[in-house]
Amino acid sequence: MNKQIRRCALWMLLPALVMILFVSLYPLLDSIHMSFTNKNILKPGNVKFVGLGYCRQ
């Protein structure tokens, strides 16, 4: 019975853990992606990959 309760608890925690990972991981990955492009919020269709071009300046 103890194993069954533990398994049920893990299934109940899984959605919360997925949301925490998504909320913290998505902004991190998006900021890394934005640092390698010349993404402009005002012109969303004009995105070019520049690599480490911004770091060299």
CSV table of N, CA and C in Angstrom, one decimal:
chain,number,residue,atom,x,y,z
A,1,MET,N,0.8,-1.2,0.0
A,1,MET,CA,0.0,0.0,0.0
A,1,MET,C,0.9,1.3,0.0
A,2,ASN,N,2.0,1.2,0.7
A,2,ASN,CA,2.9,2.4,0.8
A,2,ASN,C,3.4,2.7,-0.6
A,3,LYS,N,3.7,1.7,-1.4
A,3,LYS,CA,4.2,2.0,-2.8
A,3,LYS,C,3.2,2.6,-3.7
A,4,GLN,N,1.9,2.2,-3.5
A,4,GLN,CA,0.8,2.7,-4.2
A,4,GLN,C,0.6,4.2,-3.9
A,5,ILE,N,0.7,4.5,-2.6
A,5,ILE,CA,0.5,5.9,-2.2
A,5,ILE,C,1.6,6.8,-2.8
A,6,ARG,N,2.8,6.3,-2.7
A,6,ARG,CA,3.9,7.0,-3.3
A,6,ARG,C,3.8,7.3,-4.8
A,7,ARG,N,3.3,6.3,-5.5
A,7,ARG,CA,3.1,6.4,-6.9
A,7,ARG,C,2.0,7.5,-7.2
A,8,CYS,N,1.0,7.4,-6.5
A,8,CYS,CA,-0.1,8.4,-6.6
A,8,CYS,C,0.4,9.8,-6.3
A,9,ALA,N,1.2,10.0,-5.3
A,9,ALA,CA,1.7,11.3,-5.0
A,9,ALA,C,2.6,11.8,-6.1
A,10,LEU,N,3.4,11.0,-6.7
A,10,LEU,CA,4.2,11.4,-7.8
A,10,LEU,C,3.4,11.8,-9.0
A,11,TRP,N,2.3,11.1,-9.3
A,11,TRP,CA,1.5,11.5,-10.4
A,11,TRP,C,0.8,12.8,-10.2
A,12,MET,N,0.5,13.1,-8.9
A,12,MET,CA,-0.2,14.4,-8.6
A,12,MET,C,0.8,15.5,-8.6
A,13,LEU,N,2.1,15.3,-8.3
A,13,LEU,CA,3.1,16.3,-8.4
A,13,LEU,C,3.6,16.6,-9.8
A,14,LEU,N,3.4,15.7,-10.7
A,14,LEU,CA,4.0,15.8,-12.0
A,14,LEU,C,3.5,17.0,-12.8
A,15,PRO,N,2.2,17.3,-12.8
A,15,PRO,CA,1.8,18.6,-13.5
A,15,PRO,C,2.4,19.8,-13.0
A,16,ALA,N,2.6,19.9,-11.7
A,16,ALA,CA,3.2,21.1,-11.0
A,16,ALA,C,4.7,21.2,-11.4
A,17,LEU,N,5.3,20.0,-11.4
A,17,LEU,CA,6.8,20.0,-11.8
A,17,LEU,C,7.0,20.4,-13.3
A,18,VAL,N,6.1,19.9,-14.1
A,18,VAL,CA,6.2,20.3,-15.5
A,18,VAL,C,6.0,21.8,-15.7
A,19,MET,N,5.0,22.4,-15.0
A,19,MET,CA,4.8,23.8,-15.1
A,19,MET,C,5.9,24.6,-14.6
A,20,ILE,N,6.5,24.2,-13.5
A,20,ILE,CA,7.7,24.9,-13.0
A,20,ILE,C,8.8,24.8,-13.9
A,21,LEU,N,9.1,23.7,-14.5
A,21,LEU,CA,10.2,23.6,-15.5
A,21,LEU,C,9.9,24.4,-16.7
A,22,PHE,N,8.6,24.5,-17.2
A,22,PHE,CA,8.3,25.2,-18.4
A,22,PHE,C,8.4,26.7,-18.1
A,23,VAL,N,7.9,27.2,-16.9
A,23,VAL,CA,8.0,28.6,-16.6
A,23,VAL,C,9.4,29.1,-16.4
A,24,SER,N,10.3,28.2,-15.9
A,24,SER,CA,11.7,28.7,-15.7
A,24,SER,C,12.6,28.4,-16.9
A,25,LEU,N,12.3,27.3,-17.7
A,25,LEU,CA,13.2,26.9,-18.8
A,25,LEU,C,12.9,27.7,-20.0
A,26,TYR,N,11.6,28.0,-20.3
A,26,TYR,CA,11.3,28.7,-21.6
A,26,TYR,C,11.9,30.1,-21.6
A,27,PRO,N,11.8,30.9,-20.6
A,27,PRO,CA,12.5,32.2,-20.7
A,27,PRO,C,14.0,32.1,-20.8
A,28,LEU,N,14.6,31.1,-20.2
A,28,LEU,CA,16.0,31.0,-20.3
A,28,LEU,C,16.4,30.6,-21.8
A,29,LEU,N,15.7,29.7,-22.3
A,29,LEU,CA,16.0,29.3,-23.7
A,29,LEU,C,15.7,30.4,-24.7
A,30,ASP,N,14.6,31.1,-24.5
A,30,ASP,CA,14.3,32.2,-25.4
A,30,ASP,C,15.3,33.4,-25.3
A,31,SER,N,15.8,33.6,-24.1
A,31,SER,CA,16.9,34.7,-24.0
A,31,SER,C,18.2,34.3,-24.7
A,32,ILE,N,18.5,33.0,-24.6
A,32,ILE,CA,19.7,32.5,-25.3
A,32,ILE,C,19.5,32.6,-26.8
A,33,HIS,N,18.3,32.3,-27.3
A,33,HIS,CA,18.0,32.4,-28.7
A,33,HIS,C,18.0,33.9,-29.1
A,34,MET,N,17.5,34.8,-28.3
A,34,MET,CA,17.5,36.2,-28.7
A,34,MET,C,18.9,36.8,-28.7
A,35,SER,N,19.8,36.2,-27.9
A,35,SER,CA,21.1,36.8,-27.9
A,35,SER,C,21.9,36.4,-29.1
A,36,PHE,N,21.5,35.4,-29.9
A,36,PHE,CA,22.2,35.0,-31.1
A,36,PHE,C,21.5,35.6,-32.3
A,37,THR,N,20.4,36.3,-32.2
A,37,THR,CA,19.7,36.9,-33.3
A,37,THR,C,19.6,38.4,-33.1
A,38,ASN,N,19.2,39.1,-34.2
A,38,ASN,CA,18.9,40.5,-34.1
A,38,ASN,C,17.4,40.7,-34.0
A,39,LYS,N,16.7,40.0,-33.2
A,39,LYS,CA,15.3,40.0,-33.0
A,39,LYS,C,14.8,41.4,-32.5
A,40,ASN,N,13.8,41.9,-33.2
A,40,ASN,CA,13.3,43.2,-32.8
A,40,ASN,C,11.8,43.0,-32.5
A,41,ILE,N,11.4,43.5,-31.3
A,41,ILE,CA,10.0,43.3,-30.9
A,41,ILE,C,9.1,44.1,-31.8
A,42,LEU,N,9.5,45.2,-32.3
A,42,LEU,CA,8.6,46.1,-33.1
A,42,LEU,C,8.5,45.5,-34.6
A,43,LYS,N,9.5,44.7,-35.0
A,43,LYS,CA,9.4,44.1,-36.3
A,43,LYS,C,9.6,42.6,-36.2
A,44,PRO,N,8.6,41.9,-35.8
A,44,PRO,CA,8.8,40.5,-35.5
A,44,PRO,C,9.1,39.6,-36.7
A,45,GLY,N,8.9,40.0,-37.9
A,45,GLY,CA,9.2,39.2,-39.1
A,45,GLY,C,10.6,39.2,-39.6
A,46,ASN,N,11.3,40.2,-39.1
A,46,ASN,CA,12.7,40.4,-39.6
A,46,ASN,C,13.7,39.9,-38.6
A,47,VAL,N,13.9,38.6,-38.5
A,47,VAL,CA,14.9,38.0,-37.6
A,47,VAL,C,16.0,37.4,-38.4
A,48,LYS,N,17.2,37.8,-38.0
A,48,LYS,CA,18.4,37.2,-38.7
A,48,LYS,C,19.4,36.6,-37.6
A,49,PHE,N,20.0,35.5,-37.9
A,49,PHE,CA,20.9,34.9,-37.0
A,49,PHE,C,22.3,35.6,-37.2
A,50,VAL,N,22.8,36.2,-36.1
A,50,VAL,CA,24.1,36.9,-36.1
A,50,VAL,C,25.2,36.2,-35.4
A,51,GLY,N,24.8,35.1,-34.6
A,51,GLY,CA,25.8,34.4,-33.9
A,51,GLY,C,26.5,35.2,-32.8
A,52,LEU,N,27.8,35.2,-32.7
A,52,LEU,CA,28.4,36.0,-31.7
A,52,LEU,C,28.8,37.4,-32.1
A,53,GLY,N,28.1,37.9,-33.1
A,53,GLY,CA,28.4,39.2,-33.6
A,53,GLY,C,28.2,40.3,-32.6
A,54,TYR,N,27.2,40.2,-31.7
A,54,TYR,CA,27.0,41.2,-30.7
A,54,TYR,C,28.1,41.1,-29.6
A,55,CYS,N,28.7,40.0,-29.4
A,55,CYS,CA,29.7,39.9,-28.4
A,55,CYS,C,31.0,40.5,-28.8
A,56,ARG,N,31.3,40.6,-30.1
A,56,ARG,CA,32.6,41.1,-30.6
A,56,ARG,C,32.6,42.6,-30.5
A,57,GLN,N,31.5,43.3,-30.4
A,57,GLN,CA,31.5,44.7,-30.4
A,57,GLN,C,32.0,45.3,-29.2
